[in-house]
Coordinates of C-alpha atoms in Angstrom, one line a residue:
L13 CA 79.7 94.2 -36.9
L14 CA 80.9 96.1 -33.9
H15 CA 83.1 94.1 -31.7
F16 CA 83.1 95.0 -28.0
L17 CA 80.8 94.6 -24.5
L18 CA 79.3 97.5 -22.6
A19 CA 78.0 96.9 -18.9
L20 CA 74.7 99.4 -17.7
F21 CA 75.3 100.6 -14.5
I22 CA 71.4 101.1 -13.7
P23 CA 72.3 103.6 -10.1
A24 CA 74.6 105.6 -12.3
N25 CA 72.2 105.4 -16.0
T26 CA 75.6 105.1 -17.2
W27 CA 77.4 102.7 -19.9
T28 CA 80.7 101.3 -19.4
Q29 CA 83.0 99.4 -21.8
L30 CA 84.7 96.3 -20.1
A31 CA 88.1 95.5 -21.1
T32 CA 88.3 91.4 -22.5
H33 CA 90.4 89.2 -24.3
N34 CA 90.2 86.4 -25.9
D35 CA 87.3 87.6 -27.5
P36 CA 85.2 85.2 -29.8
P37 CA 84.2 86.5 -33.0
A38 CA 82.5 89.8 -33.6
R39 CA 78.3 88.5 -34.5
S40 CA 75.3 89.7 -34.7
F41 CA 71.7 88.2 -33.9
H42 CA 73.4 86.6 -31.1
E43 CA 71.8 84.8 -27.7
L44 CA 72.9 86.2 -24.7
A45 CA 72.4 85.0 -21.1
I46 CA 73.8 85.8 -17.7
T47 CA 73.6 83.5 -14.3
E48 CA 73.2 85.3 -10.8
Q49 CA 77.1 84.0 -10.0
G50 CA 77.6 86.5 -13.1
L51 CA 78.5 84.2 -15.6
L52 CA 77.8 85.4 -19.4
Y53 CA 76.7 83.3 -21.8
V54 CA 76.8 83.9 -25.8
F55 CA 76.0 80.8 -28.3
G56 CA 75.0 81.6 -31.7
G57 CA 74.5 84.7 -34.1
C58 CA 75.4 86.0 -37.2
S59 CA 79.3 86.5 -38.2
A60 CA 80.6 88.4 -41.5
T61 CA 80.8 84.7 -42.8
G62 CA 77.2 83.0 -41.8
R63 CA 75.8 81.5 -39.2
L64 CA 77.6 80.6 -35.7
A65 CA 77.2 77.5 -33.7
D66 CA 79.8 78.3 -31.0
L67 CA 79.1 78.7 -27.3
W68 CA 81.3 81.3 -24.8
M69 CA 81.8 82.4 -21.7
L70 CA 82.7 85.0 -19.9
D71 CA 83.4 85.1 -15.4
L72 CA 82.7 88.7 -14.8
N73 CA 83.8 88.2 -11.0
S74 CA 87.1 87.6 -12.8
P75 CA 89.6 90.5 -12.5
A76 CA 90.0 92.8 -15.3
P77 CA 90.9 92.3 -18.4
H78 CA 88.0 89.0 -18.5
A79 CA 88.7 86.3 -20.4
W80 CA 86.6 84.7 -22.8
T81 CA 86.5 81.2 -22.8
Q82 CA 85.0 78.7 -25.5
L83 CA 83.2 75.8 -24.2
P84 CA 82.7 72.9 -26.5
S85 CA 79.8 72.9 -28.9
S86 CA 77.3 70.0 -30.0
P87 CA 78.1 69.3 -33.4
D88 CA 74.2 68.5 -33.7
I89 CA 73.6 71.7 -33.5
S90 CA 73.9 73.9 -36.5
G91 CA 74.7 78.0 -36.8
R92 CA 72.1 79.9 -36.2
G93 CA 71.1 83.7 -35.5
G94 CA 67.8 85.3 -33.7
R95 CA 67.4 83.4 -31.2
Y96 CA 65.5 84.6 -27.7
S97 CA 66.4 83.7 -24.4
V98 CA 63.8 84.3 -21.2
K99 CA 64.1 83.8 -17.8
I100 CA 61.9 82.5 -15.9
I101 CA 61.8 82.4 -11.8

């Protein structure tokens, strides 16, 4: 599993690796969402040891290196991977 975060800067058509710390465990098949305020959320996915049910937030407006924050998880939600989200406007 890869363990880094990239940002696409569309006007320049370039990818840049973001400096972060307190990173969540590496995962694949996770769900990711970003708000208009620049808050990035990651939920669940599959790690090397199984499915995850954790929730993490990254404030992209904070100074680099950006710090990940683990948010409380519900004991009623089991680990899952391969989820998708859609923003409806």
